[in-house]
GROMACS .gro file of N, CA and C in nm:
model
   78
    1MET      N    1   2.184  -0.987  -0.160
    1MET     CA    2   2.048  -1.028  -0.123
    1MET      C    3   1.955  -0.908  -0.128
    2PHE      N    4   1.847  -0.923  -0.202
    2PHE     CA    5   1.750  -0.814  -0.214
    2PHE      C    6   1.635  -0.837  -0.119
    3PHE      N    7   1.595  -0.733  -0.048
    3PHE     CA    8   1.482  -0.746   0.042
    3PHE      C    9   1.420  -0.610   0.067
    4LEU      N   10   1.296  -0.610   0.113
    4LEU     CA   11   1.227  -0.488   0.150
    4LEU      C   12   1.201  -0.491   0.300
    5PRO      N   13   1.204  -0.375   0.363
    5PRO     CA   14   1.174  -0.370   0.506
    5PRO      C   15   1.034  -0.425   0.534
    6MET      N   16   1.017  -0.485   0.650
    6MET     CA   17   0.888  -0.542   0.685
    6MET      C   18   0.780  -0.434   0.693
    7SER      N   19   0.822  -0.309   0.708
    7SER     CA   20   0.727  -0.200   0.719
    7SER      C   21   0.669  -0.161   0.584
    8SER      N   22   0.728  -0.214   0.475
    8SER     CA   23   0.677  -0.181   0.342
    8SER      C   24   0.541  -0.247   0.320
    9PRO      N   25   0.444  -0.171   0.271
    9PRO     CA   26   0.311  -0.226   0.247
    9PRO      C   27   0.311  -0.326   0.133
   10ALA      N   28   0.215  -0.419   0.136
   10ALA     CA   29   0.209  -0.525   0.036
   10ALA      C   30   0.191  -0.468  -0.104
   11TRP      N   31   0.116  -0.359  -0.117
   11TRP     CA   32   0.093  -0.300  -0.249
   11TRP      C   33   0.222  -0.248  -0.309
   12LEU      N   34   0.323  -0.225  -0.225
   12LEU     CA   35   0.453  -0.182  -0.276
   12LEU      C   36   0.542  -0.304  -0.300
   13GLN      N   37   0.536  -0.400  -0.208
   13GLN     CA   38   0.622  -0.518  -0.220
   13GLN      C   39   0.593  -0.596  -0.347
   14VAL      N   40   0.464  -0.618  -0.376
   14VAL     CA   41   0.427  -0.706  -0.488
   14VAL      C   42   0.482  -0.657  -0.622
   15PRO      N   43   0.454  -0.533  -0.666
   15PRO     CA   44   0.507  -0.487  -0.795
   15PRO      C   45   0.659  -0.482  -0.797
   16VAL      N   46   0.721  -0.445  -0.687
   16VAL     CA   47   0.867  -0.437  -0.681
   16VAL      C   48   0.928  -0.576  -0.694
   17LEU      N   49   0.870  -0.675  -0.625
   17LEU     CA   50   0.921  -0.812  -0.635
   17LEU      C   51   0.901  -0.867  -0.775
   18GLN      N   52   0.785  -0.838  -0.836
   18GLN     CA   53   0.759  -0.884  -0.973
   18GLN      C   54   0.861  -0.823  -1.068
   19TRP      N   55   0.892  -0.694  -1.051
   19TRP     CA   56   0.990  -0.628  -1.137
   19TRP      C   57   1.129  -0.686  -1.114
   20TYR      N   58   1.164  -0.705  -0.987
   20TYR     CA   59   1.298  -0.752  -0.954
   20TYR      C   60   1.323  -0.892  -1.008
   21PHE      N   61   1.230  -0.984  -0.982
   21PHE     CA   62   1.248  -1.121  -1.029
   21PHE      C   63   1.236  -1.128  -1.180
   22GLY      N   64   1.150  -1.046  -1.239
   22GLY     CA   65   1.138  -1.042  -1.384
   22GLY      C   66   1.266  -0.991  -1.448
   23LEU      N   67   1.331  -0.897  -1.382
   23LEU     CA   68   1.454  -0.838  -1.436
   23LEU      C   69   1.570  -0.935  -1.428
   24HIS      N   70   1.580  -1.010  -1.317
   24HIS     CA   71   1.696  -1.094  -1.293
   24HIS      C   72   1.675  -1.240  -1.334
   25PHE      N   73   1.550  -1.286  -1.333
   25PHE     CA   74   1.525  -1.428  -1.359
   25PHE      C   75   1.432  -1.448  -1.479
   26GLY      N   76   1.378  -1.338  -1.536
   26GLY     CA   77   1.288  -1.347  -1.649
   26GLY      C   78   1.367  -1.366  -1.777
   0.00000   0.00000   0.00000
């Protein structure tokens, strides 16, 4: 299970999530 700490800012979460899902589900 991939996740980011709640302390991570949204500007970091968004590109990382886009990359992660694009890599595994794209």
